[in-house]
JSON list of C-alpha atoms in Angstrom, two decimals:
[
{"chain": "F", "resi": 1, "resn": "UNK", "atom": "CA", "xyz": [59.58, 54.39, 65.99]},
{"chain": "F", "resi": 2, "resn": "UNK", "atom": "CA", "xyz": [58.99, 53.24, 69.70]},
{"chain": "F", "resi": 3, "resn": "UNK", "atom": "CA", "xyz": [57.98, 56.73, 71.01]},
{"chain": "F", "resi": 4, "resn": "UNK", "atom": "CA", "xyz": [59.89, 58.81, 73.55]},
{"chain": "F", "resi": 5, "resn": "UNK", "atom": "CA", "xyz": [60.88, 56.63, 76.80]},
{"chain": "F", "resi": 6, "resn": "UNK", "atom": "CA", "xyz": [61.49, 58.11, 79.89]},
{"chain": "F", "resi": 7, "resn": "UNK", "atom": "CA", "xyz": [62.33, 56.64, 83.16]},
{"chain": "F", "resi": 8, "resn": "UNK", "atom": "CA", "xyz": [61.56, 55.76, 86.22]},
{"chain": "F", "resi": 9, "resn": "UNK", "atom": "CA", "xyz": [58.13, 56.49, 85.66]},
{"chain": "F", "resi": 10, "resn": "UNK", "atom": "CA", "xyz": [57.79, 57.02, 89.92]},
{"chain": "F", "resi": 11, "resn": "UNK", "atom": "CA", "xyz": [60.20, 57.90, 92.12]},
{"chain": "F", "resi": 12, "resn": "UNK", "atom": "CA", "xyz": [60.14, 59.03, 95.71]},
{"chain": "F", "resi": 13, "resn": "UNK", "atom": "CA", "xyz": [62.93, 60.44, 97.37]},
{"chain": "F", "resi": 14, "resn": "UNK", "atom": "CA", "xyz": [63.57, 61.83, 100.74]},
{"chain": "F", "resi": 15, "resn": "UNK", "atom": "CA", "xyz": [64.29, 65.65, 101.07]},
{"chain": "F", "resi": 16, "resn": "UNK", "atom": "CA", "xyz": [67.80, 66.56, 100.52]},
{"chain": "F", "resi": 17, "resn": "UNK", "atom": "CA", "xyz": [68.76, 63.37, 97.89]},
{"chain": "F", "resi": 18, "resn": "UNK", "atom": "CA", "xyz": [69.69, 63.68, 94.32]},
{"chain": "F", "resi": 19, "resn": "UNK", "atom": "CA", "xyz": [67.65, 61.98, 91.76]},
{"chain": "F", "resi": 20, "resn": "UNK", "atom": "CA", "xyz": [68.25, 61.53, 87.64]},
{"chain": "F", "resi": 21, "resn": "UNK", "atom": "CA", "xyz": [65.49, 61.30, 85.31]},
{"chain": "F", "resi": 22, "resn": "UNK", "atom": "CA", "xyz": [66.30, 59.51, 81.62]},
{"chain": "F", "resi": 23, "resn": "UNK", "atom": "CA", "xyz": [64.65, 60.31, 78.35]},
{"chain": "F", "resi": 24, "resn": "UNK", "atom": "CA", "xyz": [65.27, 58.40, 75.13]},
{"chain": "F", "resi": 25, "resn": "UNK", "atom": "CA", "xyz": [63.88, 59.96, 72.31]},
{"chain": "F", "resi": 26, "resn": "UNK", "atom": "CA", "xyz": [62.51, 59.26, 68.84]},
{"chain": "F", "resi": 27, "resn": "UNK", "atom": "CA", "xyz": [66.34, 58.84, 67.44]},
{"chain": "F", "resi": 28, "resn": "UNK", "atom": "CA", "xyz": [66.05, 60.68, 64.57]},
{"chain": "F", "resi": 29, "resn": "UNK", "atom": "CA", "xyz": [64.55, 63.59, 66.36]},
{"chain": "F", "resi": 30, "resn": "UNK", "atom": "CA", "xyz": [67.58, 66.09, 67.11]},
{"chain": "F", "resi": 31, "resn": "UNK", "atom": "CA", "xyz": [65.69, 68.35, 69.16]},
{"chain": "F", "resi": 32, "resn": "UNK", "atom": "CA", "xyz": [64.82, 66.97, 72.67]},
{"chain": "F", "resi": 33, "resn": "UNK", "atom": "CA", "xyz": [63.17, 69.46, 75.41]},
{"chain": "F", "resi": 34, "resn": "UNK", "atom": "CA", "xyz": [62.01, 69.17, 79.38]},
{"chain": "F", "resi": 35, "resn": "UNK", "atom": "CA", "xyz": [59.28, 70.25, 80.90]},
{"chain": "F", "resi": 36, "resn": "UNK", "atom": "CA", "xyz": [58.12, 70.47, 84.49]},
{"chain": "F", "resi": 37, "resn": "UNK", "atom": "CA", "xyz": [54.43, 70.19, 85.32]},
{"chain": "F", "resi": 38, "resn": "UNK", "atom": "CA", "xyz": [52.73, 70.58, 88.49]},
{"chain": "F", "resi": 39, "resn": "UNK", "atom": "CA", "xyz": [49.29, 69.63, 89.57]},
{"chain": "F", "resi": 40, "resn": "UNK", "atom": "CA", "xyz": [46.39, 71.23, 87.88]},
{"chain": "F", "resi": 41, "resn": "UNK", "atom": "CA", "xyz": [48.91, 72.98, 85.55]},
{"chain": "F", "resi": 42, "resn": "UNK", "atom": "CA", "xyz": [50.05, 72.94, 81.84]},
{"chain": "F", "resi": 43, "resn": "UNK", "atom": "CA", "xyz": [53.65, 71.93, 81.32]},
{"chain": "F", "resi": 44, "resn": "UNK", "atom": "CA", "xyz": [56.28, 74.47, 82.32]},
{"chain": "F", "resi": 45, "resn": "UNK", "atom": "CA", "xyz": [59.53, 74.46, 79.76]},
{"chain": "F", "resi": 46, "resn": "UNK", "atom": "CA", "xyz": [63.12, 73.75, 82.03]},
{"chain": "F", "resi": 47, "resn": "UNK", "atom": "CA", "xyz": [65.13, 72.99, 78.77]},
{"chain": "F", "resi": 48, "resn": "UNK", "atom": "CA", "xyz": [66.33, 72.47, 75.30]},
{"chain": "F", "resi": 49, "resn": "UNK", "atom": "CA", "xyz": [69.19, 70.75, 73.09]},
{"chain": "F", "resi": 50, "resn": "UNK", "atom": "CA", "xyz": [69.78, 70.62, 69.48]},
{"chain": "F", "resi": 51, "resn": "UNK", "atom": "CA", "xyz": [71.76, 67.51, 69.23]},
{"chain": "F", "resi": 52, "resn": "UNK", "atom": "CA", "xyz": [74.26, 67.60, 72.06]},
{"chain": "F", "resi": 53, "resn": "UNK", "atom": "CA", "xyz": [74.31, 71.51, 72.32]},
{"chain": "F", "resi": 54, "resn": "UNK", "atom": "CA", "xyz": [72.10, 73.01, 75.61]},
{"chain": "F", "resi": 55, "resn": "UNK", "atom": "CA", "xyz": [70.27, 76.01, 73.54]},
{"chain": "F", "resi": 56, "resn": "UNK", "atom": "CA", "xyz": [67.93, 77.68, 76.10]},
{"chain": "F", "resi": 57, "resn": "UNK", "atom": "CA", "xyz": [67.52, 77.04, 79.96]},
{"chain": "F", "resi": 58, "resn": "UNK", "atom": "CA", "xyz": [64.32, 78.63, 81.50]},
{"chain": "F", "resi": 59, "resn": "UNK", "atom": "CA", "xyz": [64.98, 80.46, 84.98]},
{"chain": "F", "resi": 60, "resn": "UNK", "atom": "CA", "xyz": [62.85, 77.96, 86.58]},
{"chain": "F", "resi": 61, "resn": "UNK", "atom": "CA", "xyz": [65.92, 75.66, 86.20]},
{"chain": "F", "resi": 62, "resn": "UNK", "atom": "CA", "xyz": [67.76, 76.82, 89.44]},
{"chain": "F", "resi": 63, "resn": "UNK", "atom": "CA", "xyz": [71.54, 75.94, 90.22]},
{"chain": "F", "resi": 64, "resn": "UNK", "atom": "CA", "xyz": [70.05, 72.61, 91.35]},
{"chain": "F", "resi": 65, "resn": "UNK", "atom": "CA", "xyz": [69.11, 71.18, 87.96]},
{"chain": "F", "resi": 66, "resn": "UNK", "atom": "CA", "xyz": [71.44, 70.53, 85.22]},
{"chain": "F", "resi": 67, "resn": "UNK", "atom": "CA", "xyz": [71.01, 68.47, 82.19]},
{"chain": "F", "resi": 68, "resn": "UNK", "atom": "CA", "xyz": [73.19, 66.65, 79.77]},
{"chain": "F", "resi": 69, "resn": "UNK", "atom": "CA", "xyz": [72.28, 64.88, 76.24]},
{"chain": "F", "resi": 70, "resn": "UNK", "atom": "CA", "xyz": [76.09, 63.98, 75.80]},
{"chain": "F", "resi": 71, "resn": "UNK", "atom": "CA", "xyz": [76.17, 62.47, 71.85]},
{"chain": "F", "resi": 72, "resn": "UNK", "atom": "CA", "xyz": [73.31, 64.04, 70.85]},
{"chain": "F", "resi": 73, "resn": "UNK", "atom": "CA", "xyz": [70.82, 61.09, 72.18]},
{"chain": "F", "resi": 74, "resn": "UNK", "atom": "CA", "xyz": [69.42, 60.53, 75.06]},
{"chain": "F", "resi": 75, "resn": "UNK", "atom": "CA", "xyz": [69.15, 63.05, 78.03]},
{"chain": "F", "resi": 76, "resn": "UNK", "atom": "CA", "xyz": [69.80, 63.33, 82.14]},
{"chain": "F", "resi": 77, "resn": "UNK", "atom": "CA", "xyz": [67.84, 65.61, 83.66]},
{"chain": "F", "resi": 78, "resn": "UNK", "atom": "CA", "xyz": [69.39, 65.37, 87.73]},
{"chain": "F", "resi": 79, "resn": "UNK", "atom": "CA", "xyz": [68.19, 67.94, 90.53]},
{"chain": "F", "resi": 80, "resn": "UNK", "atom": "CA", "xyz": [70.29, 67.82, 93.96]},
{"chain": "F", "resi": 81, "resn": "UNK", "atom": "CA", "xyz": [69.26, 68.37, 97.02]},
{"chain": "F", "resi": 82, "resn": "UNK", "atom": "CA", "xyz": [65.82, 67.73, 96.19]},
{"chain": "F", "resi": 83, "resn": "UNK", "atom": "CA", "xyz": [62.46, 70.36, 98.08]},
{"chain": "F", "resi": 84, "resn": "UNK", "atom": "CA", "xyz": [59.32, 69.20, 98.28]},
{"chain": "F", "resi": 85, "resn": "UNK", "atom": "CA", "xyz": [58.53, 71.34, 95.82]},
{"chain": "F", "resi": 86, "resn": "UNK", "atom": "CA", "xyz": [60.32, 69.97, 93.32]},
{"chain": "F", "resi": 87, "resn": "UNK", "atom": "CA", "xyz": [57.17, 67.15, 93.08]},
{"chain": "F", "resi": 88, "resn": "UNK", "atom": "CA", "xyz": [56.32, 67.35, 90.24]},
{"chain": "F", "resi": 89, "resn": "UNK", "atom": "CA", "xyz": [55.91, 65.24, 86.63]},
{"chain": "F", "resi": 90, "resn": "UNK", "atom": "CA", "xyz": [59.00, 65.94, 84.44]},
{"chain": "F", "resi": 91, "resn": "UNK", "atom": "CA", "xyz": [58.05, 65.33, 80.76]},
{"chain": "F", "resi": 92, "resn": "UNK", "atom": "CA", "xyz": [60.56, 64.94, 78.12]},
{"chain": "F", "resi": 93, "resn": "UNK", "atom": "CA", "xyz": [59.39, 65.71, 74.51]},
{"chain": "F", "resi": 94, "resn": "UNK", "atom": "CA", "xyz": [61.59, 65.46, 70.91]},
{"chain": "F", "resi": 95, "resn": "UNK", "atom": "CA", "xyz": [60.83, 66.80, 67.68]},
{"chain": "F", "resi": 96, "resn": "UNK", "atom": "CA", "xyz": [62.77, 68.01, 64.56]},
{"chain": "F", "resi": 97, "resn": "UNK", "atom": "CA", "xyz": [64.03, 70.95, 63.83]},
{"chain": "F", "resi": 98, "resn": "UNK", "atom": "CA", "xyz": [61.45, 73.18, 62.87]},
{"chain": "F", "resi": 99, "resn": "UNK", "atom": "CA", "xyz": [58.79, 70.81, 62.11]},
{"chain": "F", "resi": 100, "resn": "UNK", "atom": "CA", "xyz": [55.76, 71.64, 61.92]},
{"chain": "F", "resi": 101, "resn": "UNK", "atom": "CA", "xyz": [54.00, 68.68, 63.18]},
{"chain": "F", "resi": 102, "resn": "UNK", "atom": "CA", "xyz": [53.78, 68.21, 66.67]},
{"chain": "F", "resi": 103, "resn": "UNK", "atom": "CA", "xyz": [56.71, 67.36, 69.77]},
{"chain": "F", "resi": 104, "resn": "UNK", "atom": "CA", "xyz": [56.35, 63.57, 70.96]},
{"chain": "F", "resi": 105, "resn": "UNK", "atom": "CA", "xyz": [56.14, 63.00, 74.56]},
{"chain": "F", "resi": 106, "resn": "UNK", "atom": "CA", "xyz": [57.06, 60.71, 76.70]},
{"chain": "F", "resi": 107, "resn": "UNK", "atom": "CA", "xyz": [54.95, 59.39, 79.37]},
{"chain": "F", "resi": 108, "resn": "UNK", "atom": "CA", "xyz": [56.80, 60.89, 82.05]},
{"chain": "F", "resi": 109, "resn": "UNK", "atom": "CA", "xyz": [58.52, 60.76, 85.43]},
{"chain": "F", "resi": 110, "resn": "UNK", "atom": "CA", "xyz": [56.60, 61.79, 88.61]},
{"chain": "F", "resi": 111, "resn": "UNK", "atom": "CA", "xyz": [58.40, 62.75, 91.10]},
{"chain": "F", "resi": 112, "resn": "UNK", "atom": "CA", "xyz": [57.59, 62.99, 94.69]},
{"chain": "F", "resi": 113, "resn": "UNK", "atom": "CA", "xyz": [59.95, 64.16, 97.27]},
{"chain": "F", "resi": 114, "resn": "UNK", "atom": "CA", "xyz": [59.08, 63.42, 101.13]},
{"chain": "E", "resi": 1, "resn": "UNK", "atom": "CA", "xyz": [49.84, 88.91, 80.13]},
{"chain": "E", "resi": 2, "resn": "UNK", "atom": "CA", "xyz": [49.47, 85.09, 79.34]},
{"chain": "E", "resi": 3, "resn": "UNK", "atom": "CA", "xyz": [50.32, 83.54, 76.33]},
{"chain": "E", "resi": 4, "resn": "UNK", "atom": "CA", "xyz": [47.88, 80.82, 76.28]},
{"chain": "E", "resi": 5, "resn": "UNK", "atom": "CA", "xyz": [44.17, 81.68, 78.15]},
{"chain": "E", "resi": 6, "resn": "UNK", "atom": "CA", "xyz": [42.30, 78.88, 79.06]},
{"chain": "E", "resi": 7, "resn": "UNK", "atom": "CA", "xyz": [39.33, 79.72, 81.32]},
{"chain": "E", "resi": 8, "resn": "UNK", "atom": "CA", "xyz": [36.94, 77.12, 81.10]},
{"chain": "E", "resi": 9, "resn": "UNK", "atom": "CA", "xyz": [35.87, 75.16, 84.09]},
{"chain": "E", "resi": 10, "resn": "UNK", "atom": "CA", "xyz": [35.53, 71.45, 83.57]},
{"chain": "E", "resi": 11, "resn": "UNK", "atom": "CA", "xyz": [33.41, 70.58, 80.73]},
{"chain": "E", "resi": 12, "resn": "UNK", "atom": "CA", "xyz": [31.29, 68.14, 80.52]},
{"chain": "E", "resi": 13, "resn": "UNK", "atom": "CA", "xyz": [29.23, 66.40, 76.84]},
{"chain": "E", "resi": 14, "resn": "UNK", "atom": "CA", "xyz": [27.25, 63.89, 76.19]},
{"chain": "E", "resi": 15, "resn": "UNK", "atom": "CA", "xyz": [28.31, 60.84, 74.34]},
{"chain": "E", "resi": 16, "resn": "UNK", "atom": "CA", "xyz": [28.17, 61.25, 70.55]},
{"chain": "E", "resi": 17, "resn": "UNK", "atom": "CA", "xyz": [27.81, 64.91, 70.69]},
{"chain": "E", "resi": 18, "resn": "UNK", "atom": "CA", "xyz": [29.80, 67.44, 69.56]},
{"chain": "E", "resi": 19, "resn": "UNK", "atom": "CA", "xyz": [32.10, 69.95, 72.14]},
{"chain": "E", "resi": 20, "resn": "UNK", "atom": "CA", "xyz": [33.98, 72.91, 71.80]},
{"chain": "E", "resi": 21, "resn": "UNK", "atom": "CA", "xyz": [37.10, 73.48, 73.87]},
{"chain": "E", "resi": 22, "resn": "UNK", "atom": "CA", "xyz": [38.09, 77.48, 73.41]},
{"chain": "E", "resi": 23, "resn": "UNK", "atom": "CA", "xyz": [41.63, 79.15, 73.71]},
{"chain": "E", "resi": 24, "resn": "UNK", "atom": "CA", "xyz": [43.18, 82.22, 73.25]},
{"chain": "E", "resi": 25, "resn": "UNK", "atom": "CA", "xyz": [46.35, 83.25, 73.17]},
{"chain": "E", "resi": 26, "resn": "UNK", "atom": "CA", "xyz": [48.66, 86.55, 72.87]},
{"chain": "E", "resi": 27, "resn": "UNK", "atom": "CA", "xyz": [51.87, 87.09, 70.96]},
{"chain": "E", "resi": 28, "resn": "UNK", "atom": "CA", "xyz": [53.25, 90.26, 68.84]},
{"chain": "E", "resi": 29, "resn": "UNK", "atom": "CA", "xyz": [54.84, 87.65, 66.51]},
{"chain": "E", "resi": 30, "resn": "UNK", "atom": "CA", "xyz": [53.75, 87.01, 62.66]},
{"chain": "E", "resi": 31, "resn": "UNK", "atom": "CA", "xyz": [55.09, 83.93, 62.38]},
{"chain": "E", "resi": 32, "resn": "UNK", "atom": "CA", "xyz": [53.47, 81.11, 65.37]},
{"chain": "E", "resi": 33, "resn": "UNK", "atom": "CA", "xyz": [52.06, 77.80, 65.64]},
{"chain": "E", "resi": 34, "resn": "UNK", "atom": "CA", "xyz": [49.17, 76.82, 67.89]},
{"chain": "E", "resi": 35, "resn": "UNK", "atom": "CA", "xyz": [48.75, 73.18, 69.03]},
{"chain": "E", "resi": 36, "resn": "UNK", "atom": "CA", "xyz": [46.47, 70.86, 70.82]},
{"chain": "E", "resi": 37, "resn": "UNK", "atom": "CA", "xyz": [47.55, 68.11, 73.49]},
{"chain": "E", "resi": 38, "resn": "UNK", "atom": "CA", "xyz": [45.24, 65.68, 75.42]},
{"chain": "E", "resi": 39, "resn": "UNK", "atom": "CA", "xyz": [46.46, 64.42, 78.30]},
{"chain": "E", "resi": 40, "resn": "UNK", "atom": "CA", "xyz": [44.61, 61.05, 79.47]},
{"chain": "E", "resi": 41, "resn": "UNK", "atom": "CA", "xyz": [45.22, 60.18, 83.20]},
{"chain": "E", "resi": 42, "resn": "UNK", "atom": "CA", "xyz": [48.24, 57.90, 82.44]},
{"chain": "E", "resi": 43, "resn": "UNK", "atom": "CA", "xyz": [49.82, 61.21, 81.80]},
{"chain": "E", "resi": 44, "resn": "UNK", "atom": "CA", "xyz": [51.48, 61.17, 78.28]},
{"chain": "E", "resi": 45, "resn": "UNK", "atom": "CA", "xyz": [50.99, 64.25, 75.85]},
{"chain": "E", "resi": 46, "resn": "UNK", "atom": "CA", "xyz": [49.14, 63.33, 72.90]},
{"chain": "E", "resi": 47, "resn": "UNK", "atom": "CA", "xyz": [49.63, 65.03, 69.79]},
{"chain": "E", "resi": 48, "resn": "UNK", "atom": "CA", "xyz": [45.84, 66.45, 68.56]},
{"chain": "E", "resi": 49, "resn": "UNK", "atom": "CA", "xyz": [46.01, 69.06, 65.81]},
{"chain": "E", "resi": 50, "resn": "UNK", "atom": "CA", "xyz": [48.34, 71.89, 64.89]},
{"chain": "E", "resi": 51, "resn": "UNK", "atom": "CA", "xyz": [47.40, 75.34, 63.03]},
{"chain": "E", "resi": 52, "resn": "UNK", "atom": "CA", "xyz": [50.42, 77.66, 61.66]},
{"chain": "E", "resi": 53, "resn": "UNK", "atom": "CA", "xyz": [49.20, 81.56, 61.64]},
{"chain": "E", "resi": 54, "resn": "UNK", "atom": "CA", "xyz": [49.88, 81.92, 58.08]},
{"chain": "E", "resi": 55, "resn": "UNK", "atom": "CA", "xyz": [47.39, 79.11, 57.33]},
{"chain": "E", "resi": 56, "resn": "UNK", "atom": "CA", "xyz": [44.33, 80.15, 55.86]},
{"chain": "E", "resi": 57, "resn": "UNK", "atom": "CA", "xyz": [42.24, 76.87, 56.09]},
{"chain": "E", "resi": 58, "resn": "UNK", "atom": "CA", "xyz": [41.04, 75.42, 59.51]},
{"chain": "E", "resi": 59, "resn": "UNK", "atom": "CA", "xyz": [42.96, 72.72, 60.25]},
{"chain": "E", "resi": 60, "resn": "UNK", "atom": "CA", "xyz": [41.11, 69.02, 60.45]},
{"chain": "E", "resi": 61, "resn": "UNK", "atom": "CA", "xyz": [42.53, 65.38, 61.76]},
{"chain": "E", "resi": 62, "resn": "UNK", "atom": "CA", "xyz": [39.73, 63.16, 62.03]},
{"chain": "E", "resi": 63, "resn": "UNK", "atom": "CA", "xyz": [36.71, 64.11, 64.60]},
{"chain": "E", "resi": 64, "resn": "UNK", "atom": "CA", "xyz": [38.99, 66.89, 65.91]},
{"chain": "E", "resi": 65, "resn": "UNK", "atom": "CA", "xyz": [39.15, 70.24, 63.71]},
{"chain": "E", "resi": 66, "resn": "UNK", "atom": "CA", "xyz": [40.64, 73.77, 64.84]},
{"chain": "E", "resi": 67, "resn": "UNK", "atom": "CA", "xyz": [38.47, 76.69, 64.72]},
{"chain": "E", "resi": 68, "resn": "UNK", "atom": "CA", "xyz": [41.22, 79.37, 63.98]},
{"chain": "E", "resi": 69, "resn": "UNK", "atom": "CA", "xyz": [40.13, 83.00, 64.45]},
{"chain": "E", "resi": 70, "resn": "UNK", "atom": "CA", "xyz": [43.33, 85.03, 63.78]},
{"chain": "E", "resi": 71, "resn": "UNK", "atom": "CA", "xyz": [41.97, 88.41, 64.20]},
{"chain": "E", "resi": 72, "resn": "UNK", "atom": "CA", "xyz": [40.40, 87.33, 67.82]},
{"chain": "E", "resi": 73, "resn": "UNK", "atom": "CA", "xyz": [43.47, 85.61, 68.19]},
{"chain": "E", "resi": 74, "resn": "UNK", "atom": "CA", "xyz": [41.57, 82.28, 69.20]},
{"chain": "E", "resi": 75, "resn": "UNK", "atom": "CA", "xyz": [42.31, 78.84, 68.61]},
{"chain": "E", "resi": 76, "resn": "UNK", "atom": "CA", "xyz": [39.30, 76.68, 69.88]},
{"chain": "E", "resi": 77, "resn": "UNK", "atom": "CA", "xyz": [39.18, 73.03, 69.63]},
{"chain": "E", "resi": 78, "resn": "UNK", "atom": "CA", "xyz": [36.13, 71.55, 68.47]},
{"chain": "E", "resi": 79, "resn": "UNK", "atom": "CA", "xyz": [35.68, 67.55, 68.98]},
{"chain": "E", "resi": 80, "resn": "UNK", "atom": "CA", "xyz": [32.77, 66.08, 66.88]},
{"chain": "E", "resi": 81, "resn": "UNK", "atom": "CA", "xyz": [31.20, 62.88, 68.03]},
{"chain": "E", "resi": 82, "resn": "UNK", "atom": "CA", "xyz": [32.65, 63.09, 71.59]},
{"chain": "E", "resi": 83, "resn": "UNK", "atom": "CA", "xyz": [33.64, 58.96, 73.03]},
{"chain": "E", "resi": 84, "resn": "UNK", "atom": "CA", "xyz": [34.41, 57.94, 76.63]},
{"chain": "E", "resi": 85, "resn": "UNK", "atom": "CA", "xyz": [37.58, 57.73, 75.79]},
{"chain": "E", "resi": 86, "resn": "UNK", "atom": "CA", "xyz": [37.85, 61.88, 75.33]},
{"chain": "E", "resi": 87, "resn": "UNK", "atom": "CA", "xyz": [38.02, 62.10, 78.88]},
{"chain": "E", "resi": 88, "resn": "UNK", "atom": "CA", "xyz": [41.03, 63.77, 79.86]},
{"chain": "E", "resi": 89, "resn": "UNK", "atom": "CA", "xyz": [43.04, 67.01, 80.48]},
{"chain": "E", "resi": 90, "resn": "UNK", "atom": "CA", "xyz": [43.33, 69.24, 77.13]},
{"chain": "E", "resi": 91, "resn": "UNK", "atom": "CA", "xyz": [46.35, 71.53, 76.91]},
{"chain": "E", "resi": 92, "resn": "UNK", "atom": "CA", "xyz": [46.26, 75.03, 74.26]},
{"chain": "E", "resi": 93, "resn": "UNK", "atom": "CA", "xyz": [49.60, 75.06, 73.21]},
{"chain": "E", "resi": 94, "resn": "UNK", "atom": "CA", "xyz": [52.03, 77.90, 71.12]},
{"chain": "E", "resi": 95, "resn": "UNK", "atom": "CA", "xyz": [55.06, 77.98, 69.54]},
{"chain": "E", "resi": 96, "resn": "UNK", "atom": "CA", "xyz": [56.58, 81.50, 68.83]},
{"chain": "E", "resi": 97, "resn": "UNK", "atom": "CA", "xyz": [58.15, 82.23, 65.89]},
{"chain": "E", "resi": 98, "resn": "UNK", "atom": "CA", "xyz": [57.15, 78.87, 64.16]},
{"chain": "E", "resi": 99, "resn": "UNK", "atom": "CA", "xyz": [60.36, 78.29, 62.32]},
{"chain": "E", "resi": 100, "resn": "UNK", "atom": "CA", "xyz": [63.67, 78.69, 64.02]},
{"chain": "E", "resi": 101, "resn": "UNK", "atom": "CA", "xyz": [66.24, 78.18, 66.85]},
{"chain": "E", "resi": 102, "resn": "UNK", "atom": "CA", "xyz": [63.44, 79.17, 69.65]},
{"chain": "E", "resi": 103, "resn": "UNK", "atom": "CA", "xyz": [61.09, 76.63, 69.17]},
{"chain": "E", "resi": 104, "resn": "UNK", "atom": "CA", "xyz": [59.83, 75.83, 72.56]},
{"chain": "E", "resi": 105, "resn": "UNK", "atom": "CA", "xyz": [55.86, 75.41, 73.44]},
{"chain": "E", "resi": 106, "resn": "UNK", "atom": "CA", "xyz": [54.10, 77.40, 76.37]},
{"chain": "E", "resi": 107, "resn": "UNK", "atom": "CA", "xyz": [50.96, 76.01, 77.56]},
{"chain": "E", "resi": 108, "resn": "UNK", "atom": "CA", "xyz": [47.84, 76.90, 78.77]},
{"chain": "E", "resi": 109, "resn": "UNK", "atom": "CA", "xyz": [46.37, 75.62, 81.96]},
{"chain": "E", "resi": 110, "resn": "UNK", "atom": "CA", "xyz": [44.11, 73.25, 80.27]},
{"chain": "E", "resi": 111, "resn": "UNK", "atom": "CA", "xyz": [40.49, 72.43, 80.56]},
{"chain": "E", "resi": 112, "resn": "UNK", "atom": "CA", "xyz": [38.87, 68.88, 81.64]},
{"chain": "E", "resi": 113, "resn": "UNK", "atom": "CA", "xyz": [37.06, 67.24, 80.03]},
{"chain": "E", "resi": 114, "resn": "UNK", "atom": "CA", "xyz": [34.36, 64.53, 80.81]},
{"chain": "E", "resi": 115, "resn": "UNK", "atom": "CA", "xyz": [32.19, 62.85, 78.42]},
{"chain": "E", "resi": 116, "resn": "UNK", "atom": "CA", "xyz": [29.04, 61.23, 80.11]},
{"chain": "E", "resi": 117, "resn": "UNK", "atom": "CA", "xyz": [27.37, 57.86, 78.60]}
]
């Protein structure tokens, strides 16, 4: 068990650019989610997948975002045409189904876009 | 309404002693799970302590324990023996229904906390 890896851990992008985010979670966790969190906030849920299938989007994922966790593993979160206020940290968490211990995070990708 | 109510400004507790970090939450579901996070500065989520609402005992995982008042509908987090290293951000988390296909968390704002030598 090596934890939930996500990466980059930074990036900075100019206004306009497209940017990908990776998470690789625990592998025998099926259930993988994305959060958004801004500064001085709790995390914000984007997204969810049960193995390869995309079960819930929130509508804070606008036509920009779009994620993928093709074979059930690891996960692409990309956003195009990045806004400044799109800075954020995006956190990546995995768990299994129904669990009832807690999600396992990764440490997260901060994202600032100039 | 919120889900997950966390007023407190930034707390602060002496070294060794004991703190209590409150949160309450709102949901018309039976069936939920409340759960704890600290989040040091490096930024990763760390797993503290969960509580299912159909569980009648406190839960307890080392110094931290769960003060679970179902009727109030409040989940405070109590911390005995505070260390430096409980400095950080502390997140009030639920999952409604517990079980199932929706199993998503929504957090509170959190609370800071600072724990002074």
């Amino acid at each position: 068990d090596t934890g939930v890896s996500q990466n980059p851990r930074h990036k900075i992008t100019k206004r306009g650019q497209n940017v990908t985010f990776r998470c690789d979670p625990i592998s025998e966790h099926n259930r993988l989610y994305w959060y958004r969190q801004t500064l001085g906030q709790g995390p914000e849920f984007l997204t969810y997948f049960q193995n390869e299938a995309q079960l819930e989007k929130s509508r804070l994922l606008s036509d920009r975002f779009s994620a993928e966790r093709p074979k059930g593993s690891f996960s692409t979160l990309e956003i195009q045409r990045t806004e400044q206020g799109d800075s954020a940290m995006y956190l990546c968490a995995s768990t299994t189904a129904g669990g009832a211990g807690g999600y396992t995070f990764g440490s997260g990708t901060r994202l600032t876009v100039v | 309404a919120q889900k997950i109510t966390q007023t407190q400004p930034g707390m602060f507790v002496q070294e060794k002693e004991a703190v209590t970090l409150d949160c309450t939450y709102d949901t018309s579901d039976q069936s939920y799970g409340l759960f704890w996070y600290k989040q040091p500065s490096s930024g990763e989520m760390i797993f503290l302590i969960y509580q299912g609402s159909y569980d009648e005992q406190n839960a307890t995982e080392g110094r931290y324990s769960l003060n679970f008042q179902k009727a109030r509908k409040s989940a405070n987090l109590v911390i005995s023996a505070s260390q430096l290293g409980d400095s950080a951000m502390y997140f009030c988390a639920m999952r409604e229904p517990d079980t199932g296909a929706n199993s998503k968390l929504t957090f509170g704002k959190g609370i800071t906390l600072s724990v002074r030598p």
